[in-house]
């Protein structure tokens, strides 16, 4: 079989388009979503709930200290409950360490820079190694910096840590409350999402790289969720998850769906005189979708016996060790984050800014962009959103609200932030800016003034420039340096799967799963390496066709069907030969 044509250069991979136009276009994606509303309400309960209780009891300062632990509510909304309990326990520890680091750093300017920078780097490493979704380490750094700015009565380390612990326990109770109602809902939804992603891939006509990536990623998420399943319907969900992986392989073999009006070539796919396999696959996937929806136990308190064939659960320590792999971008990304946050704090202190931690917060937010391209876009969105948010905060200052209305404002802005964060970062920043200012006002009444709010915009611009400079100066070629390792590991995974002759079926499934993971990792490294470049480098541009060839060979190996392994082996040796000659 002839190898598919490979596009030369960076065509099809390079990021194009106007950053400002893309940022403005994201505003149109903001729309209400039932799941998003539920998550937003839970976060408001976790953070603003202690403030409301403190206000009712006449001790708003204690309520503020407890609400710092309530930031745990930003994490752990989709994980299975056993996994979620472990994650929340780790995040409680993280926020307790954040307030202790903040109080320790408040002793001197030098300690503030060193302790905050070191804590930011460690928090970024842990959060990225555990593959936590946004806002990840940003909230930990936010709490650390806010703690350092608290007045003396709230800055005693041990009492503050104890109150933060109480807030973390409260947030965990809110997020774990669904266990009593439907303990297997996260696993069931993960399996259902995987089935829906495979169905979308099956319906796709023409090139389907994005759909293919989404389907493989959804199948991987479902597998990880099922590893924690132990309820009454765990056996059913496990069976559906394994069958979904097998059907995904079948869909990958079939390739894109015929275009409208195109006749399906049964001879090419060796199904002469048989029904269209797409019809059969679609029918089975829809049946599995219905089975998943029906897999809701009447009573979710009974635990099913452990399946001896289920692989052992991977601990957080395993994830931390895995993040130190040769092709991992986590260590240098975390180090860049810590150095940039500490450096921004140092510059803020040296410049005499009224609130130097605002500059560091902006750097922390902008550097959550994975590449220079996404960092640039995030900087533009951060500056634009903060400008509007400052105007909102200025209106709040003019209204001179009571402490009650400040707490209400925090709850409202927090809800709107979480409702819009996934659709449009620029809109979310518009709400998170006044929310952060109001939160600081609770800790230090009288903080909000027209002058200080004006400084917030200046600090944001400075922070955006510093974050952009950090992405350009601090290990900008880290992704490119790890690309060679990523390609080598993907090629090794392809070779192992091609050597599967005579191997038992469970081993083949493990090898196929390993190859899918390697292909996902290679794509992530490739996207990062491309996003970290704005100019062409001829000797490096020659590498991208080989990266694309490895990705194509990997998917062909997974979906080889009628394709002879000998053809794939020749292609494997050809790619390795070209890499050796570079």
Coordinates of C-alpha atoms in Angstrom, one line a residue:
X1 CA 0.0 0.0 0.0
X2 CA 1.3 3.4 -0.9
X3 CA 2.2 5.7 2.0
X4 CA -0.1 8.7 2.3
X5 CA 1.2 12.0 1.1
X6 CA 2.9 14.1 3.7
X7 CA 2.6 17.9 3.6
X8 CA 5.9 19.6 3.5
X9 CA 7.0 22.3 5.9
X10 CA 4.7 23.6 8.6
X11 CA 1.6 23.8 6.5
X12 CA -1.4 22.6 8.4
X13 CA 0.4 22.7 11.7
X14 CA 1.3 26.4 12.1
X15 CA -0.9 28.5 14.2
X16 CA -2.5 31.2 12.0
X17 CA -4.9 34.1 12.4
X18 CA -5.0 37.2 14.4
X19 CA -4.7 36.8 18.2
X20 CA -7.0 39.7 18.9
X21 CA -9.6 38.4 16.4
X22 CA -9.5 35.0 18.0
X23 CA -9.9 36.5 21.4
X24 CA -12.9 38.5 20.3
X25 CA -14.4 35.5 18.6
X26 CA -14.3 33.5 21.8
X27 CA -16.9 35.9 23.3
X28 CA -19.5 34.4 21.0
X29 CA -19.0 31.0 22.6
X30 CA -20.3 32.1 25.9
X31 CA -23.6 30.3 26.6
X32 CA -25.3 28.8 29.6
X33 CA -24.7 25.1 30.3
X34 CA -26.4 23.0 32.9
X35 CA -23.3 21.2 34.0
X36 CA -21.4 24.5 34.2
X37 CA -24.2 26.1 36.3
X38 CA -23.9 23.3 38.8
X39 CA -20.2 23.6 39.0
X40 CA -20.4 27.4 39.4
X41 CA -22.9 27.0 42.2
X42 CA -20.7 24.5 44.1
X43 CA -17.7 26.9 43.8
X44 CA -19.7 29.8 45.1
X45 CA -20.8 27.7 48.1
X46 CA -17.2 26.6 48.8
X47 CA -15.7 30.1 48.6
X48 CA -18.4 32.6 49.4
X49 CA -20.3 30.3 51.9
X50 CA -17.7 30.8 54.7
X51 CA -17.7 34.6 54.1
X52 CA -21.5 34.7 54.4
X53 CA -21.4 32.6 57.7
X54 CA -18.6 34.9 59.0
X55 CA -20.7 37.9 58.2
X56 CA -23.7 36.5 59.9
X57 CA -21.7 35.7 63.0
X58 CA -20.0 39.1 63.0
X59 CA -16.6 37.8 62.3
X60 CA -15.9 38.3 58.7
X61 CA -12.1 38.0 59.1
X62 CA -12.5 34.4 60.3
X63 CA -14.9 33.8 57.4
X64 CA -12.2 35.1 55.0
X65 CA -9.6 32.7 56.5
X66 CA -11.9 29.7 56.1
X67 CA -12.7 30.8 52.5
X68 CA -9.1 30.5 51.6
X69 CA -9.4 26.8 52.1
X70 CA -12.7 26.9 50.2
X71 CA -10.7 27.5 47.0
X72 CA -10.3 23.7 47.1
X73 CA -13.7 23.8 45.5
X74 CA -12.1 24.8 42.2
X75 CA -10.7 21.2 41.8
X76 CA -12.3 17.8 41.6
X77 CA -15.6 18.1 39.8
X78 CA -15.5 15.3 37.2
X79 CA -13.3 12.6 38.8
X80 CA -14.8 9.4 40.2
X81 CA -15.5 9.8 43.9
X82 CA -12.6 7.5 45.1
X83 CA -10.2 9.4 43.0
X84 CA -11.8 12.7 43.9
X85 CA -11.4 12.1 47.6
X86 CA -7.7 11.5 47.1
X87 CA -7.3 14.6 45.0
X88 CA -9.2 16.8 47.4
X89 CA -7.1 15.6 50.3
X90 CA -4.0 16.5 48.3
X91 CA -5.4 19.9 47.4
X92 CA -6.3 20.7 51.1
X93 CA -2.7 20.0 51.9
X94 CA -1.6 22.3 49.0
X95 CA -3.7 25.2 50.2
X96 CA -2.6 24.8 53.8
X97 CA 1.0 24.9 52.5
X98 CA 0.1 28.0 50.4
X99 CA -1.1 30.0 53.5
X100 CA 2.0 28.8 55.5
X101 CA 4.3 29.9 52.6
X102 CA 2.5 33.2 52.4
X103 CA 2.8 33.9 56.1
X104 CA 6.5 32.8 56.1
X105 CA 7.2 35.0 53.1
X106 CA 5.6 38.1 54.8
X107 CA 8.5 38.3 57.2
X108 CA 10.8 40.1 54.7
X109 CA 10.9 41.1 51.0
X110 CA 13.7 38.6 50.3
X111 CA 11.8 35.8 51.9
X112 CA 8.6 36.8 50.0
X113 CA 10.4 36.5 46.7
X114 CA 12.2 33.2 47.4
X115 CA 9.4 31.4 49.2
X116 CA 6.7 32.5 46.7
X117 CA 8.9 31.5 43.7
X118 CA 9.8 28.1 45.2
X119 CA 6.2 27.4 46.1
X120 CA 4.9 28.5 42.7
X121 CA 7.4 26.1 41.0
X122 CA 6.5 23.1 43.2
X123 CA 2.7 23.8 42.9
X124 CA 3.0 24.0 39.1
X125 CA 5.0 20.7 38.9
X126 CA 2.5 18.9 41.1
X127 CA -0.6 20.2 39.3
X128 CA 0.8 19.6 35.8
X129 CA 2.1 16.1 36.7
X130 CA -1.4 15.2 38.0
X131 CA -2.9 16.6 34.8
X132 CA -5.3 18.9 36.7
X133 CA -7.5 21.1 34.6
X134 CA -7.3 24.9 34.8
X135 CA -7.0 27.0 37.0
X136 CA -4.5 24.5 38.4
X137 CA -1.6 26.1 40.2
X138 CA -2.9 29.7 39.7
X139 CA -5.4 29.4 42.6
X140 CA -2.6 28.0 44.9
X141 CA -0.4 31.0 44.0
X142 CA -3.4 33.4 44.4
X143 CA -4.0 32.2 48.0
X144 CA -0.3 32.3 48.8
X145 CA 0.0 35.9 47.6
X146 CA -3.2 37.0 49.2
X147 CA -2.1 35.5 52.5
X148 CA 1.1 37.5 52.4
X149 CA -0.9 40.7 52.0
X150 CA -3.3 40.0 54.9
X151 CA -3.2 42.3 58.0
X152 CA -1.4 41.1 61.2
X153 CA -4.4 39.6 63.0
X154 CA -4.9 37.1 60.2
X155 CA -1.2 36.4 59.5
X156 CA -0.5 34.0 62.4
X157 CA 0.6 30.8 60.7
X158 CA -0.9 28.1 62.8
X159 CA -4.4 29.6 63.4
X160 CA -4.6 30.6 59.7
X161 CA -3.5 27.1 58.6
X162 CA -6.2 25.5 60.9
X163 CA -8.9 27.8 59.5
X164 CA -7.7 27.0 55.9
X165 CA -7.9 23.3 56.7
X166 CA -11.5 23.8 57.9
X167 CA -12.4 25.6 54.7
X168 CA -10.8 22.7 52.7
X169 CA -12.9 20.2 54.6
X170 CA -16.0 22.2 53.9
X171 CA -15.3 22.4 50.2
X172 CA -14.6 18.6 50.1
X173 CA -17.9 17.9 51.8
X174 CA -19.7 20.0 49.1
X175 CA -17.9 18.3 46.2
X176 CA -18.3 14.8 47.7
X177 CA -22.0 15.2 48.5
X178 CA -23.1 13.6 45.2
X179 CA -21.7 10.3 46.4
X180 CA -24.7 9.7 48.5
X181 CA -27.0 10.3 45.6
X182 CA -25.3 8.6 42.7
X183 CA -21.8 7.3 43.5
X184 CA -21.0 6.1 39.9
X185 CA -22.1 9.1 38.0
X186 CA -18.6 10.3 37.0
X187 CA -17.6 6.9 35.7
X188 CA -20.8 6.5 33.8
X189 CA -20.5 9.9 32.2
X190 CA -16.9 9.3 31.2
X191 CA -17.9 6.1 29.4
X192 CA -20.9 7.8 27.8
X193 CA -18.6 10.7 26.6
X194 CA -16.2 8.2 25.1
X195 CA -19.0 6.5 23.2
X196 CA -20.3 9.8 21.9
X197 CA -16.8 10.8 20.8
X198 CA -16.5 7.5 18.9
X199 CA -19.9 8.1 17.3
X200 CA -18.8 11.6 16.2
X201 CA -15.6 10.1 14.7
X202 CA -17.7 7.5 12.8
X203 CA -19.9 10.2 11.3
X204 CA -16.9 12.4 10.3
X205 CA -16.3 12.7 6.6
X206 CA -13.0 13.8 5.1
X207 CA -9.9 14.5 7.3
X208 CA -10.7 13.7 10.9
X209 CA -7.6 14.5 12.9
X210 CA -9.4 16.5 15.5
X211 CA -12.2 14.0 15.9
X212 CA -9.7 11.2 16.1
X213 CA -7.7 12.9 18.8
X214 CA -10.9 13.7 20.8
X215 CA -12.1 10.1 20.6
X216 CA -8.8 8.6 21.7
X217 CA -8.6 11.1 24.5
X218 CA -12.1 10.4 25.6
X219 CA -11.4 6.6 25.6
X220 CA -8.3 7.2 27.7
X221 CA -10.3 9.3 30.2
X222 CA -13.0 6.6 30.4
X223 CA -10.4 3.9 31.1
X224 CA -8.8 6.0 33.9
X225 CA -12.3 6.6 35.4
X226 CA -13.2 2.9 35.3
X227 CA -10.0 2.0 37.2
X228 CA -11.6 3.6 40.2
X229 CA -15.1 2.0 39.7
X230 CA -16.2 -0.2 42.5
X231 CA -19.9 0.3 42.8
X232 CA -22.8 -2.1 41.9
X233 CA -22.6 -1.5 38.2
X234 CA -18.8 -1.4 37.9
X235 CA -18.8 -4.7 36.0
X236 CA -21.2 -3.3 33.4
X237 CA -19.3 -0.1 33.0
X238 CA -16.0 -2.0 32.7
X239 CA -17.4 -4.2 29.9
X240 CA -18.8 -1.2 28.0
X241 CA -15.4 0.7 28.4
X242 CA -13.4 -2.3 27.0
X243 CA -15.9 -2.7 24.1
X244 CA -15.7 1.0 23.4
X245 CA -11.9 0.7 23.0
X246 CA -12.4 -2.2 20.6
X247 CA -15.0 -0.3 18.5
X248 CA -12.7 2.7 18.5
X249 CA -10.1 0.5 16.8
X250 CA -12.7 -0.6 14.3
X251 CA -13.7 3.0 13.5
X252 CA -10.0 3.9 13.1
X253 CA -9.6 1.1 10.6
X254 CA -12.6 2.2 8.5
X255 CA -11.2 5.8 8.2
X256 CA -13.3 8.8 7.3
X257 CA -17.0 8.3 6.4
X258 CA -17.9 8.6 2.7
X259 CA -18.7 12.1 1.6
X260 CA -22.4 12.8 0.8
X261 CA -23.3 11.2 -2.5
X262 CA -20.2 9.0 -2.4
X263 CA -20.7 5.2 -2.8
X264 CA -19.2 3.1 -0.1
X265 CA -16.5 0.8 -1.5
X266 CA -17.2 -2.5 0.1
X267 CA -14.5 -4.3 -1.8
X268 CA -11.8 -2.1 -0.5
X269 CA -12.8 -2.9 3.1
X270 CA -13.3 -6.6 2.5
X271 CA -17.0 -6.7 3.4
X272 CA -18.5 -7.8 0.1
X273 CA -22.1 -9.0 0.5
X274 CA -22.3 -7.8 4.0
X275 CA -24.1 -4.8 5.5
X276 CA -22.2 -1.5 5.7
X277 CA -20.0 -1.9 8.8
X278 CA -20.7 1.8 9.7
X279 CA -24.3 1.0 10.1
X280 CA -23.5 -2.0 12.4
X281 CA -21.0 0.1 14.4
X282 CA -23.4 3.0 14.7
X283 CA -26.2 0.7 15.9
X284 CA -24.0 -1.0 18.5
X285 CA -22.6 2.3 19.8
X286 CA -26.1 3.7 20.2
X287 CA -27.1 0.5 22.1
X288 CA -24.1 0.9 24.4
X289 CA -25.1 4.6 24.9
X290 CA -28.5 3.5 26.1
X291 CA -26.9 0.8 28.3
X292 CA -24.7 3.4 29.9
X293 CA -27.6 5.7 30.7
X294 CA -29.5 2.8 32.2
X295 CA -26.5 1.7 34.4
X296 CA -27.7 3.7 37.4
X297 CA -27.9 1.6 40.6
X298 CA -31.0 2.0 42.8
X299 CA -28.8 2.2 45.9
X300 CA -25.2 3.5 45.6
X301 CA -23.9 2.5 49.0
X302 CA -23.1 -1.2 48.3
X303 CA -19.6 -1.9 47.0
X304 CA -19.0 -4.5 44.4
X305 CA -16.2 -7.1 44.9
X306 CA -12.9 -6.1 43.4
X307 CA -12.1 -7.5 40.0
X308 CA -8.8 -9.4 40.2
X309 CA -8.1 -8.7 36.5
X310 CA -8.4 -4.9 37.0
X311 CA -5.0 -3.2 36.9
X312 CA -3.8 -1.7 40.2
X313 CA -4.6 2.0 40.7
X314 CA -1.8 4.4 39.9
X315 CA -1.0 6.7 42.8
X316 CA -0.2 10.3 42.7
X317 CA 3.5 9.5 43.4
X318 CA 3.5 7.4 40.2
X319 CA 2.2 10.5 38.3
X320 CA 4.9 12.7 39.9
X321 CA 7.6 10.2 38.9
X322 CA 6.2 9.9 35.4
X323 CA 6.4 13.7 35.0
X324 CA 10.2 13.3 35.2
X325 CA 10.3 11.2 32.0
X326 CA 12.8 12.3 29.3
X327 CA 10.0 13.5 27.0
X328 CA 8.1 15.4 29.8
X329 CA 7.7 19.2 29.5
X330 CA 6.6 19.5 33.1
X331 CA 9.9 20.1 35.0
X332 CA 11.1 23.0 32.8
X333 CA 7.6 24.5 32.5
X334 CA 7.2 24.4 36.3
X335 CA 10.6 26.0 36.8
X336 CA 9.9 28.7 34.3
X337 CA 6.6 29.4 36.2
X338 CA 8.3 29.7 39.6
X339 CA 11.2 31.8 38.3
X340 CA 8.8 34.2 36.5
X341 CA 6.5 34.6 39.5
X342 CA 9.4 35.2 41.9
X343 CA 11.0 37.6 39.4
X344 CA 7.7 39.5 38.9
X345 CA 7.3 39.9 42.7
X346 CA 10.9 41.2 42.9
X347 CA 10.3 43.8 40.2
X348 CA 7.0 44.8 41.9
X349 CA 8.8 45.3 45.2
X350 CA 11.7 47.2 43.6
X351 CA 9.3 49.5 41.6
X352 CA 7.4 50.5 44.7
X353 CA 4.0 49.4 43.4
X354 CA 1.3 49.6 46.1
X355 CA 0.4 45.9 45.6
X356 CA 3.4 44.1 44.0
X357 CA 1.7 40.8 44.3
X358 CA -0.8 41.8 41.6
X359 CA 2.1 41.8 39.0
X360 CA 3.0 38.3 40.1
X361 CA -0.6 37.2 39.9
X362 CA -0.8 38.4 36.3
X363 CA 2.3 36.5 35.4
X364 CA 0.9 33.4 37.0
X365 CA -2.3 33.7 35.0
X366 CA -0.7 34.5 31.6
X367 CA 1.9 31.7 31.9
X368 CA -0.8 29.1 32.1
X369 CA -0.7 29.4 28.3
X370 CA 1.3 26.3 27.1
X371 CA 3.3 28.0 24.3
X372 CA 4.5 31.4 23.3
X373 CA 1.5 31.7 20.9
X374 CA -1.0 30.9 23.6
X375 CA 0.8 33.0 26.1
X376 CA 0.6 36.0 23.7
X377 CA -3.1 35.5 23.3
X378 CA -3.6 35.1 27.0
X379 CA -1.7 38.3 27.7
X380 CA -3.9 40.2 25.2
X381 CA -7.1 38.7 26.8
X382 CA -5.8 39.4 30.3
X383 CA -5.1 43.0 29.6
X384 CA -8.4 43.6 27.8
X385 CA -10.4 41.8 30.4
X386 CA -8.7 43.6 33.3
X387 CA -9.3 47.0 31.7
X388 CA -13.1 46.3 31.7
X389 CA -12.9 44.7 35.1
X390 CA -11.2 47.7 36.5
X391 CA -14.1 49.9 35.3
X392 CA -16.5 47.6 37.0
X393 CA -14.5 47.8 40.2
X394 CA -14.4 51.6 39.9
X395 CA -18.2 51.6 39.8
X396 CA -18.2 49.5 42.9
X397 CA -16.0 52.0 44.7
X398 CA -18.2 54.9 43.7
X399 CA -21.2 53.0 45.1
X400 CA -19.4 52.7 48.5
X401 CA -21.1 49.3 49.3
X402 CA -21.5 47.8 52.8
X403 CA -19.7 44.6 53.7
X404 CA -22.9 42.6 53.0
X405 CA -23.0 43.8 49.4
X406 CA -19.3 43.2 49.0
X407 CA -19.8 39.5 49.9
X408 CA -22.8 39.4 47.5
X409 CA -20.6 40.9 44.8
X410 CA -17.9 38.3 45.4
X411 CA -20.4 35.5 45.0
X412 CA -21.9 37.0 41.8
X413 CA -18.6 37.7 40.2
X414 CA -17.3 34.3 41.2
X415 CA -20.3 32.6 39.6
X416 CA -20.0 34.6 36.4
X417 CA -16.2 33.8 36.2
X418 CA -16.7 30.1 36.4
X419 CA -19.7 30.2 34.0
X420 CA -17.5 31.9 31.3
X421 CA -14.0 30.6 31.9
X422 CA -14.1 27.7 29.5
X423 CA -15.7 29.7 26.7
X424 CA -13.9 33.0 26.9
X425 CA -11.0 33.8 29.1
X426 CA -11.3 37.6 28.3
X427 CA -14.9 37.6 29.6
X428 CA -13.9 35.6 32.7
X429 CA -11.1 38.0 33.5
X430 CA -13.7 40.8 33.3
X431 CA -15.4 39.2 36.3
X432 CA -12.4 37.8 38.2
X433 CA -10.7 41.2 38.4
X434 CA -13.4 42.9 40.6
X435 CA -13.9 39.6 42.5
X436 CA -10.2 39.6 43.5
X437 CA -10.3 43.3 44.5
X438 CA -13.4 42.8 46.6
X439 CA -11.8 39.7 48.3
X440 CA -8.8 41.9 49.2
X441 CA -11.2 44.6 50.5
X442 CA -12.7 42.1 52.9
X443 CA -9.2 41.4 54.3
X444 CA -8.2 45.1 54.4
X445 CA -11.3 47.3 54.7
X446 CA -10.8 50.6 52.9
X447 CA -8.3 49.1 50.4
X448 CA -10.4 50.0 47.3
X449 CA -9.6 53.5 46.1
X450 CA -9.6 55.1 42.7
X451 CA -5.8 55.3 42.8
X452 CA -5.3 51.7 43.8
X453 CA -7.7 50.5 41.1
X454 CA -5.8 52.5 38.5
X455 CA -2.6 50.8 39.7
X456 CA -4.3 47.4 39.0
X457 CA -4.4 48.1 35.3
X458 CA -0.8 49.3 35.3
X459 CA 0.3 46.1 37.2
X460 CA -1.6 44.0 34.7
X461 CA 0.2 45.5 31.7
X462 CA 3.6 45.1 33.5
X463 CA 2.7 41.5 34.4
X464 CA 1.7 40.6 30.8
X465 CA 5.0 42.0 29.4
X466 CA 7.0 40.1 32.0
X467 CA 5.1 36.8 31.3
X468 CA 5.7 37.3 27.6
X469 CA 9.4 37.9 28.2
X470 CA 9.7 34.8 30.4
X471 CA 8.2 32.6 27.7
X472 CA 10.7 34.0 25.2
X473 CA 13.8 33.9 27.5
X474 CA 13.4 31.0 29.9
X475 CA 14.0 27.7 28.0
X476 CA 12.1 28.6 24.9
X477 CA 13.3 25.5 23.0
X478 CA 12.4 23.0 25.8
X479 CA 9.6 21.5 23.6
X480 CA 11.9 21.1 20.6
X481 CA 14.6 19.4 22.7
X482 CA 12.1 16.8 23.9
X483 CA 10.6 16.2 20.5
X484 CA 13.3 13.7 19.6
X485 CA 12.6 11.6 22.7
X486 CA 8.9 11.7 22.0
X487 CA 9.4 10.5 18.4
X488 CA 11.7 7.7 19.5
X489 CA 9.2 6.5 22.2
X490 CA 6.4 6.6 19.6
X491 CA 8.4 4.6 17.1
X492 CA 9.3 2.0 19.8
X493 CA 5.6 1.6 20.7
X494 CA 4.8 1.1 17.0
X495 CA 7.5 -1.6 16.7
X496 CA 6.2 -3.4 19.8
X497 CA 2.7 -3.6 18.4
X498 CA 4.0 -4.8 15.1
X499 CA 5.7 -7.6 17.0
X500 CA 2.5 -8.8 18.5
X501 CA 2.3 -12.1 16.5
X502 CA 1.6 -15.0 18.9
X503 CA 0.9 -12.7 21.8
X504 CA -2.3 -13.1 23.9
X505 CA -5.2 -10.7 23.4
X506 CA -4.8 -8.9 26.8
X507 CA -1.2 -8.1 25.9
X508 CA -2.2 -6.8 22.5
X509 CA -4.8 -4.5 24.1
X510 CA -2.1 -3.1 26.5
X511 CA 0.2 -2.5 23.5
X512 CA -2.5 -0.7 21.5
X513 CA -3.4 1.4 24.5
X514 CA 0.3 2.3 25.0
X515 CA 0.7 3.4 21.4
X516 CA -2.4 5.6 21.6
X517 CA -0.9 7.3 24.7
X518 CA 2.5 7.8 22.9
X519 CA 0.7 9.3 19.9
X520 CA -1.2 11.7 22.1
X521 CA 2.0 12.7 23.9
X522 CA 3.8 13.2 20.6
X523 CA 1.0 15.5 19.4
X524 CA 1.2 17.5 22.6
X525 CA 4.9 18.0 22.3
X526 CA 4.6 18.8 18.6
X527 CA 1.9 21.4 19.2
X528 CA 4.0 23.0 22.0
X529 CA 7.2 23.0 19.8
X530 CA 5.3 24.7 17.0
X531 CA 3.6 27.2 19.3
X532 CA 7.0 28.2 20.7
X533 CA 8.2 29.6 17.4
X534 CA 7.2 32.7 15.4
X535 CA 9.9 32.4 12.7
X536 CA 11.0 29.8 10.3
X537 CA 14.2 27.8 10.8
X538 CA 14.9 25.8 7.6
X539 CA 16.9 23.0 9.3
X540 CA 14.1 22.5 11.8
X541 CA 11.3 22.8 9.3
X542 CA 12.6 19.7 7.7
X543 CA 11.7 17.7 10.8
X544 CA 7.9 18.3 10.7
X545 CA 7.3 15.9 7.8
X546 CA 9.0 13.2 9.8
X547 CA 6.8 14.0 12.8
X548 CA 3.7 13.8 10.7
X549 CA 4.9 10.5 9.1
X550 CA 5.4 9.0 12.6
X551 CA 1.9 10.0 13.6
X552 CA 0.4 8.6 10.4
X553 CA 2.3 5.4 10.8
X554 CA 1.1 5.0 14.3
X555 CA -2.5 5.4 13.4
X556 CA -2.1 3.1 10.4
X557 CA -0.6 0.5 12.8
X558 CA -3.6 0.8 15.1
X559 CA -6.0 0.5 12.2
X560 CA -4.0 -1.8 9.9
X561 CA -6.9 -4.1 9.1
X562 CA -6.1 -5.2 5.5
X563 CA -2.7 -3.6 5.5
X564 CA 0.3 -6.1 5.7
X565 CA 2.6 -5.6 8.6
X566 CA 5.5 -5.9 6.2
X567 CA 4.5 -2.6 4.6
X568 CA 4.3 -0.9 8.0
X569 CA 7.7 -2.3 9.0
X570 CA 9.3 -0.9 5.8
X571 CA 7.8 2.5 6.6
X572 CA 9.1 2.2 10.1
X573 CA 12.6 1.5 9.0
X574 CA 12.4 4.3 6.4
X575 CA 11.5 6.8 9.1
X576 CA 14.2 5.6 11.4
X577 CA 16.7 5.8 8.6
X578 CA 15.8 9.4 7.9
X579 CA 16.0 10.3 11.5
X580 CA 19.5 8.7 11.8
X581 CA 20.7 10.7 8.8
X582 CA 19.7 14.1 10.3

